[in-house]
Amino acid sequence: MPGGLLIKNGRVIDPANNIDKKCDVLVIDGKIAEVGTLGPGVEKTVQKVIDAGGKLVTPGLIDIHVHFREPGDEEEETIASGSTAAVAAGFTSVVCMPNTNPAIENETDVEYVHRKGRQTRKTHVYVMGAITKNREGVELAEMGLMAEAGAVGFTDDGRGVQEPSVMLRALKYAGMFNMVVAQHCQDEGFAGDGVMNAGYYSTILGLPGIDALAEEAMLWRDIQLIKKTNVRYHAQHISTAESIKLIKSAKKESLPVTCEVTPHHLLLTEESCAEYDTNYKVNPPLRSAKDVQALKQAIADGFVDTLATDHAPHLQSEKELEFLAAPFGIASLECALSLYVKALVEPGVLDWPGLIRLMTVQPARIIGIEKGTLSRGKQADITIIDPNAEWTIDVNKFISKSRNCPYHGWEAKAKVEKTIVGGEVRFET
Ligand SMILES: [Zn+2]
Ligand SMILES: [Zn+2]
């Protein structure tokens, strides 16, 4: 914004630069010009002043796992509705998954998503391309051309790549462009037609289960492939205690392996499925309390690289089907920050800087974008948060087109007040 923007008196948290102090942020021409205590003279030189007293001022939040359903399922979400919801939730960058209809699998598809994002002018919209054509796990998609068009990684999300030789080829190919390959770890042989976690609850509910091994077997296999290729690999929505052990040992061997955890795998357990409420049907499924505990411990110990929502909007008419037939997924973008606060900050798993780190510089590193910091000269993507605001989650107030969210009615803490993208205020309460 020509003329400049001064955000004064906030608690500035910029984990990449080890900053956590009360000070000011000056934005000039859409870029960070200075972070520090600026004299009163500066105030007169800028066009706009925001008093952030009592608020947190952080780099714009980043979510590297969202489903905006375009092209193909625009009645569930569009890039426009999704990115408008994203800025309202404090996210200045999101990464769309390629399991649209048709899948994002060539450079034209990648450019289409980017164009829709630019036209909406809300959040920065990035996209991962499919690993295989039509996400069928057989023939590699146009990975090189998609990388050139600006895709930030590859995944067949919604499915894992089943055939080891295909995955090995995909890793070698992605490695040529230094791109990250992300995996929805799920061995379909183990998962079968399961709809919830396999265990005591699936047995008493009479529902087919997805064994934890479905995730762990593929993650174990992929780690062996990374030992061979040393290509950057990202395990999406890790959900079990055993997966955490695998990630830990891979990291101890210094393999380029990262992982993410979703809010639902931190806040909900398989027990929630007992009412046959399909808002709890998600893939990978909600696990046991022991798994939730292991995920939280891994976050506290620094083995989880980022938090990601896996925002998966669905039509109410589809979610109203019986548990066996309803689609998997939870729409949680608009309450994500408060959910992480409830799961991690309130119980003392992380402090605020720890949480902001997992939502800014860390996800930016995974996808290799120059974001997630308030370093001088960087594009001014900034989120202003009221950490003490109390509110009730109401799906009817969602900007997202979908309402499939099990947190309706929950008491929440912390709210996004303003979201600034490239120096421009694109959301404010
Ligand atoms: Zn997935
Ligand atoms: Zn997903």
Coordinates of C-alpha atoms and ligand atoms in Angstrom, one line a residue:
M1 CA 0.0 0.0 0.0
P2 CA 1.6 3.3 -1.0
G3 CA 1.7 5.7 1.9
G4 CA 2.5 3.0 4.4
L5 CA 0.8 1.2 7.3
L6 CA 1.9 1.3 10.9
I7 CA 0.7 -1.5 13.3
K8 CA 1.6 -0.2 16.8
N9 CA 1.7 -1.5 20.3
G10 CA 1.0 -5.1 19.6
R11 CA 2.8 -8.2 21.0
V12 CA 4.8 -9.0 17.9
I13 CA 5.6 -12.8 17.6
D14 CA 7.9 -13.7 14.7
P15 CA 9.4 -17.1 15.5
A16 CA 11.7 -17.1 12.5
N17 CA 13.5 -14.1 13.9
N18 CA 13.1 -15.1 17.6
I19 CA 11.0 -12.0 18.2
D20 CA 8.4 -12.0 20.9
K21 CA 8.0 -8.4 22.3
K22 CA 5.8 -5.4 22.4
C23 CA 6.7 -3.2 19.5
D24 CA 5.6 -1.8 16.1
V25 CA 5.5 -3.0 12.5
L26 CA 5.9 -0.6 9.6
V27 CA 4.8 -1.6 6.2
I28 CA 5.8 0.4 3.1
D29 CA 4.8 -0.5 -0.5
G30 CA 3.3 -3.8 0.6
K31 CA 6.5 -5.0 2.3
I32 CA 7.8 -5.2 5.8
A33 CA 10.0 -2.1 6.3
E34 CA 10.7 -2.3 10.0
V35 CA 9.9 -4.2 13.2
G36 CA 10.8 -2.4 16.4
T37 CA 9.9 0.5 18.6
L38 CA 9.3 3.4 16.2
G39 CA 9.2 7.0 17.2
P40 CA 6.0 9.1 17.2
G41 CA 7.3 10.8 14.1
V42 CA 6.6 7.7 12.0
E43 CA 2.9 7.8 12.7
K44 CA 2.6 11.1 10.9
T45 CA 4.3 9.8 7.7
V46 CA 2.0 6.8 7.1
Q47 CA -1.5 6.6 5.6
K48 CA -3.0 4.2 8.0
V49 CA -2.3 3.4 11.7
I50 CA -3.6 0.3 13.5
D51 CA -3.5 0.2 17.2
A52 CA -2.8 -3.5 18.2
G53 CA -2.6 -2.9 21.9
G54 CA -3.4 -6.2 23.7
K55 CA -3.3 -8.1 20.4
L56 CA -0.8 -10.5 18.8
V57 CA 0.8 -9.4 15.6
T58 CA 2.2 -12.4 13.7
P59 CA 3.3 -13.4 10.2
G60 CA 0.2 -14.3 8.1
L61 CA -0.9 -17.9 9.0
I62 CA -0.3 -20.6 6.4
D63 CA -2.4 -23.8 5.9
I64 CA -0.7 -26.3 3.5
H65 CA -3.7 -28.6 3.3
V66 CA -7.2 -27.4 2.2
H67 CA -9.8 -28.7 -0.3
F68 CA -11.5 -25.9 -2.2
R69 CA -13.3 -28.3 -4.5
E70 CA -12.8 -26.3 -7.7
P71 CA -13.1 -27.4 -10.4
G72 CA -15.9 -29.9 -10.2
D73 CA -17.7 -29.5 -6.9
E74 CA -18.4 -25.8 -6.7
E75 CA -21.6 -26.3 -4.7
E76 CA -19.4 -27.5 -1.8
E77 CA -16.7 -24.8 -2.0
T78 CA -15.0 -22.6 -4.6
I79 CA -11.6 -21.0 -4.6
A80 CA -13.4 -17.7 -4.0
S81 CA -15.5 -18.9 -1.1
G82 CA -12.6 -20.9 0.4
S83 CA -10.1 -18.0 0.2
T84 CA -12.6 -15.5 1.6
A85 CA -13.1 -18.0 4.5
A86 CA -9.3 -18.3 4.8
V87 CA -8.6 -14.6 5.3
A88 CA -11.4 -14.5 7.9
A89 CA -9.5 -17.2 9.7
G90 CA -6.2 -15.4 9.6
F91 CA -4.6 -17.4 6.7
T92 CA -2.7 -15.4 4.2
S93 CA -1.5 -18.5 2.2
V94 CA -3.2 -21.8 1.6
V95 CA -2.4 -24.8 -0.4
C96 CA -5.2 -26.4 -2.4
M97 CA -5.2 -30.2 -2.8
P98 CA -5.5 -31.6 -6.3
N99 CA -8.3 -34.1 -5.8
T100 CA -10.7 -32.0 -7.7
N101 CA -12.9 -33.2 -10.5
P102 CA -11.0 -33.4 -12.8
A103 CA -7.8 -33.7 -10.8
I104 CA -5.1 -30.9 -11.0
E105 CA -2.6 -32.8 -13.1
N106 CA -1.0 -30.5 -15.6
E107 CA 0.2 -26.9 -16.0
T108 CA -3.1 -25.6 -17.3
D109 CA -4.9 -26.9 -14.2
V110 CA -2.2 -25.3 -11.9
E111 CA -2.6 -22.0 -13.7
Y112 CA -6.4 -22.2 -13.4
V113 CA -6.2 -22.4 -9.6
H114 CA -3.7 -19.6 -9.4
R115 CA -5.8 -17.4 -11.6
K116 CA -8.9 -18.0 -9.6
G117 CA -7.0 -17.1 -6.4
R118 CA -5.6 -13.9 -7.9
Q119 CA -9.1 -12.9 -9.1
T120 CA -10.5 -13.3 -5.6
R121 CA -7.8 -11.2 -4.1
K122 CA -8.1 -12.6 -0.6
T123 CA -5.5 -15.1 0.5
H124 CA -2.5 -16.3 -1.6
V125 CA -3.7 -19.5 -3.2
Y126 CA -1.1 -22.2 -3.9
V127 CA -1.7 -25.7 -5.2
M128 CA -0.1 -29.1 -5.1
G129 CA -0.4 -31.2 -8.3
A130 CA -1.4 -34.8 -8.5
I131 CA 1.4 -37.4 -8.4
T132 CA -0.3 -39.7 -10.8
K133 CA -2.8 -39.1 -13.7
N134 CA -6.4 -39.0 -12.4
R135 CA -4.9 -40.0 -9.0
E136 CA -5.1 -43.6 -10.1
G137 CA -1.6 -44.5 -8.9
V138 CA -0.5 -45.9 -12.3
E139 CA 1.1 -43.3 -14.6
L140 CA 2.9 -40.2 -13.4
A141 CA 1.3 -36.9 -13.9
E142 CA 3.0 -33.9 -15.7
M143 CA 5.1 -33.1 -12.6
G144 CA 7.8 -31.2 -14.4
L145 CA 5.4 -28.9 -16.2
M146 CA 3.4 -28.4 -13.0
A147 CA 6.6 -27.5 -11.1
E148 CA 7.4 -24.9 -13.8
A149 CA 3.8 -23.5 -13.5
G150 CA 4.4 -22.9 -9.8
A151 CA 2.9 -26.0 -8.0
V152 CA 4.4 -26.2 -4.5
G153 CA 4.4 -30.0 -4.2
F154 CA 2.7 -33.2 -5.3
T155 CA 0.2 -35.5 -3.7
D156 CA -2.6 -37.8 -4.7
D157 CA -4.4 -36.8 -1.4
G158 CA -7.6 -38.6 -0.7
R159 CA -5.6 -41.7 -1.7
G160 CA -2.0 -42.8 -1.1
V161 CA 0.1 -44.1 -3.9
Q162 CA -0.3 -47.8 -3.5
E163 CA 2.3 -49.3 -5.8
P164 CA 5.9 -48.9 -4.4
S165 CA 7.5 -48.8 -7.8
V166 CA 5.3 -45.9 -8.8
M167 CA 6.1 -44.0 -5.6
L168 CA 9.8 -44.6 -6.1
R169 CA 9.6 -43.2 -9.6
A170 CA 7.6 -40.2 -8.4
L171 CA 10.2 -39.4 -5.8
K172 CA 13.1 -39.6 -8.2
Y173 CA 11.2 -37.4 -10.7
A174 CA 10.2 -34.8 -8.0
G175 CA 13.8 -34.8 -6.8
M176 CA 14.9 -33.5 -10.1
F177 CA 12.9 -30.3 -9.4
N178 CA 13.6 -30.3 -5.6
M179 CA 9.9 -30.5 -5.0
V180 CA 8.2 -32.0 -1.9
V181 CA 6.1 -35.1 -2.3
A182 CA 3.2 -35.3 0.2
Q183 CA 1.5 -38.5 1.0
H184 CA -2.0 -39.4 2.3
C185 CA -0.5 -42.5 4.0
Q186 CA -3.1 -45.3 3.6
D187 CA -2.5 -48.8 2.4
E188 CA -5.8 -49.7 0.8
G189 CA -5.2 -53.4 1.4
F190 CA -5.4 -52.7 5.2
A191 CA -8.0 -49.9 4.9
G192 CA -10.5 -51.9 2.8
D193 CA -13.9 -50.3 2.9
G194 CA -13.4 -49.1 6.5
V195 CA -15.3 -46.0 7.7
M196 CA -13.8 -45.4 11.2
N197 CA -10.8 -46.5 13.3
A198 CA -10.7 -50.3 13.7
G199 CA -11.0 -51.2 17.4
Y200 CA -13.4 -51.6 20.2
Y201 CA -15.8 -48.9 19.0
S202 CA -16.0 -50.1 15.4
T203 CA -16.8 -53.5 16.8
I204 CA -19.6 -52.4 19.0
L205 CA -21.0 -50.0 16.4
G206 CA -20.8 -52.7 13.7
L207 CA -18.9 -50.5 11.3
P208 CA -16.0 -51.7 9.2
G209 CA -12.7 -50.3 10.6
I210 CA -9.6 -48.8 9.1
D211 CA -6.7 -50.3 11.0
A212 CA -3.9 -48.0 12.2
L213 CA -1.6 -50.2 10.2
A214 CA -3.0 -48.8 7.0
E215 CA -1.3 -45.5 7.8
E216 CA 1.8 -47.0 9.4
A217 CA 2.6 -49.5 6.8
M218 CA 2.6 -46.9 4.0
L219 CA 4.6 -44.5 6.1
W220 CA 7.2 -47.2 6.9
R221 CA 7.4 -48.1 3.2
D222 CA 7.8 -44.5 2.1
I223 CA 10.6 -43.9 4.7
Q224 CA 12.5 -46.8 3.1
L225 CA 12.1 -45.1 -0.3
I226 CA 13.3 -41.8 1.2
K227 CA 16.4 -43.6 2.4
K228 CA 17.1 -44.5 -1.2
T229 CA 16.2 -41.2 -2.8
N230 CA 16.7 -38.5 -0.1
V231 CA 13.9 -36.5 -1.7
R232 CA 11.8 -34.1 0.5
Y233 CA 8.8 -36.0 1.8
H234 CA 5.8 -34.8 3.8
A235 CA 3.4 -37.1 5.6
Q236 CA 0.0 -35.6 5.6
H237 CA -2.4 -35.8 8.6
I238 CA -0.5 -38.2 10.8
S239 CA -2.9 -39.8 13.3
T240 CA -1.4 -42.7 15.2
A241 CA 1.2 -43.2 18.0
E242 CA 3.1 -45.7 15.9
S243 CA 3.3 -43.2 13.0
I244 CA 4.9 -40.7 15.4
K245 CA 7.5 -43.3 16.3
L246 CA 8.3 -43.7 12.6
I247 CA 8.6 -40.0 12.0
K248 CA 10.8 -39.6 15.0
S249 CA 13.2 -42.3 13.9
A250 CA 13.3 -40.8 10.3
K251 CA 14.1 -37.4 11.7
K252 CA 16.8 -38.9 14.0
E253 CA 18.4 -40.3 10.8
S254 CA 18.2 -36.8 9.3
L255 CA 16.0 -37.9 6.5
P256 CA 14.1 -35.0 4.8
V257 CA 10.8 -36.1 6.3
T258 CA 8.2 -33.7 7.7
C259 CA 4.7 -34.2 8.9
E260 CA 1.5 -32.4 9.8
V261 CA -1.3 -32.9 12.3
T262 CA -4.9 -31.8 12.0
P263 CA -7.1 -30.2 14.7
H264 CA -9.6 -33.1 14.7
H265 CA -6.9 -35.7 15.4
L266 CA -5.9 -33.5 18.5
L267 CA -9.4 -32.8 19.8
L268 CA -11.6 -35.8 19.0
T269 CA -11.5 -39.6 19.4
E270 CA -13.1 -42.6 17.7
E271 CA -15.6 -42.5 20.6
S272 CA -17.3 -39.6 18.9
C273 CA -18.6 -41.9 16.1
A274 CA -20.8 -43.7 18.7
E275 CA -23.8 -41.5 17.7
Y276 CA -23.3 -42.3 14.0
D277 CA -22.9 -38.6 13.4
T278 CA -21.2 -38.4 10.0
N279 CA -19.6 -35.0 10.9
Y280 CA -17.1 -37.3 12.7
K281 CA -16.4 -39.4 9.6
V282 CA -13.0 -38.4 8.4
N283 CA -10.0 -39.9 6.7
P284 CA -7.7 -40.9 8.3
P285 CA -10.3 -41.7 11.0
L286 CA -10.4 -40.3 14.5
R287 CA -8.2 -42.6 16.6
S288 CA -7.9 -43.5 20.3
A289 CA -7.2 -41.2 23.3
K290 CA -3.7 -42.8 23.4
D291 CA -3.0 -41.7 19.9
V292 CA -4.2 -38.2 20.6
Q293 CA -1.8 -38.1 23.6
A294 CA 1.1 -39.3 21.5
L295 CA 0.4 -36.6 18.9
K296 CA 0.4 -33.9 21.5
Q297 CA 3.6 -35.2 23.1
A298 CA 5.3 -35.2 19.7
I299 CA 4.2 -31.6 19.1
A300 CA 5.6 -30.6 22.5
D301 CA 8.8 -32.5 21.7
G302 CA 9.2 -30.8 18.3
F303 CA 8.7 -33.8 16.0
V304 CA 5.6 -32.3 14.3
D305 CA 6.5 -29.8 11.6
T306 CA 3.2 -28.1 11.0
L307 CA -0.5 -28.0 11.7
A308 CA -2.9 -28.2 8.8
T309 CA -6.7 -28.3 8.8
D310 CA -7.4 -30.7 5.9
H311 CA -10.5 -28.4 5.5
A312 CA -12.8 -30.8 3.6
P313 CA -16.2 -29.2 2.8
H314 CA -19.1 -31.4 1.8
L315 CA -22.8 -30.8 1.1
Q316 CA -25.2 -31.4 3.9
S317 CA -27.3 -33.7 1.7
E318 CA -24.3 -36.0 1.4
K319 CA -23.3 -35.8 5.0
E320 CA -26.9 -36.7 5.9
L321 CA -26.5 -40.1 4.3
E322 CA -25.9 -43.1 6.6
F323 CA -22.5 -43.5 8.2
L324 CA -21.4 -46.1 5.7
A325 CA -22.3 -44.0 2.6
A326 CA -21.4 -40.4 3.7
P327 CA -18.2 -38.8 2.4
F328 CA -15.1 -38.4 4.6
G329 CA -14.2 -34.9 5.8
I330 CA -14.5 -32.0 8.3
A331 CA -14.8 -28.3 7.4
S332 CA -12.8 -26.5 10.0
L333 CA -10.9 -23.6 8.4
E334 CA -12.8 -20.8 10.1
C335 CA -12.3 -22.1 13.6
A336 CA -8.8 -23.6 13.1
L337 CA -6.9 -21.1 15.2
S338 CA -9.2 -21.5 18.2
L339 CA -9.1 -25.3 17.8
Y340 CA -5.3 -25.3 18.0
V341 CA -5.5 -22.9 21.0
K342 CA -7.9 -25.3 22.8
A343 CA -5.8 -28.4 21.9
L344 CA -2.3 -27.1 22.4
V345 CA -2.0 -23.6 24.1
E346 CA -4.6 -24.0 26.8
P347 CA -3.3 -27.4 28.1
G348 CA 0.3 -26.0 27.9
V349 CA 1.6 -28.2 25.1
L350 CA 2.8 -25.1 23.3
D351 CA 3.0 -21.4 24.1
W352 CA 1.9 -18.8 21.6
P353 CA 5.3 -18.4 19.8
G354 CA 5.4 -22.2 19.6
L355 CA 2.0 -22.3 18.0
I356 CA 2.7 -19.5 15.6
R357 CA 5.9 -21.1 14.5
L358 CA 4.0 -24.2 13.4
M359 CA 1.5 -22.1 11.5
T360 CA 3.9 -19.7 9.7
V361 CA 7.6 -20.3 9.0
Q362 CA 7.5 -24.0 9.3
P363 CA 4.8 -24.7 6.7
A364 CA 6.5 -22.1 4.4
R365 CA 9.7 -24.1 4.6
I366 CA 8.0 -27.4 3.7
I367 CA 6.5 -26.0 0.5
G368 CA 9.6 -23.8 -0.2
I369 CA 7.9 -20.3 -0.2
E370 CA 9.5 -17.1 1.0
K371 CA 6.8 -16.5 3.6
G372 CA 5.9 -16.9 7.2
T373 CA 8.2 -14.2 8.6
L374 CA 8.2 -10.5 9.3
S375 CA 11.8 -10.1 8.0
R376 CA 12.5 -6.8 6.4
G377 CA 11.8 -6.7 2.7
K378 CA 9.4 -9.6 2.8
Q379 CA 5.8 -9.3 1.5
A380 CA 3.7 -7.9 4.3
D381 CA 1.4 -10.8 5.1
I382 CA 0.3 -10.2 8.7
T383 CA -2.3 -11.6 11.1
I384 CA -3.6 -9.6 14.1
I385 CA -5.1 -11.9 16.8
D386 CA -7.1 -11.1 19.9
P387 CA -5.8 -13.9 22.2
N388 CA -8.5 -13.3 24.8
A389 CA -11.6 -13.1 22.7
E390 CA -14.2 -15.6 23.6
W391 CA -16.8 -16.7 21.1
T392 CA -19.1 -19.7 20.2
I393 CA -18.4 -21.6 17.0
D394 CA -21.5 -21.3 14.8
V395 CA -21.5 -23.1 11.5
N396 CA -24.3 -20.9 10.3
K397 CA -21.9 -17.9 10.3
F398 CA -19.3 -19.7 8.2
I399 CA -18.2 -18.0 5.0
S400 CA -17.3 -21.4 3.6
K401 CA -20.1 -22.9 1.6
S402 CA -20.2 -26.0 3.7
R403 CA -21.3 -26.7 7.3
N404 CA -19.9 -30.2 8.0
C405 CA -18.2 -29.2 11.2
P406 CA -18.5 -31.2 14.5
Y407 CA -17.5 -28.1 16.6
H408 CA -20.8 -26.3 16.2
G409 CA -21.7 -24.8 19.6
W410 CA -18.2 -25.2 21.1
E411 CA -16.9 -22.4 23.3
A412 CA -13.7 -21.0 21.7
K413 CA -10.9 -18.7 22.6
A414 CA -8.8 -16.3 20.4
K415 CA -10.1 -14.6 17.3
V416 CA -8.6 -13.1 14.2
E417 CA -9.1 -9.4 14.2
K418 CA -7.4 -8.4 10.9
T419 CA -5.7 -10.2 8.1
I420 CA -3.3 -8.2 6.0
V421 CA -2.1 -9.6 2.6
G422 CA 0.7 -7.8 0.7
G423 CA 0.2 -4.8 2.9
E424 CA -3.6 -4.6 2.2
V425 CA -6.2 -5.2 4.9
R426 CA -8.3 -8.0 3.4
F427 CA -10.2 -9.0 6.4
E428 CA -11.2 -7.1 9.6
T429 CA -13.8 -7.7 12.3
Ligands
ZN1 ZN -5.8 -37.0 2.9
ZN2 ZN -7.0 -33.8 2.4

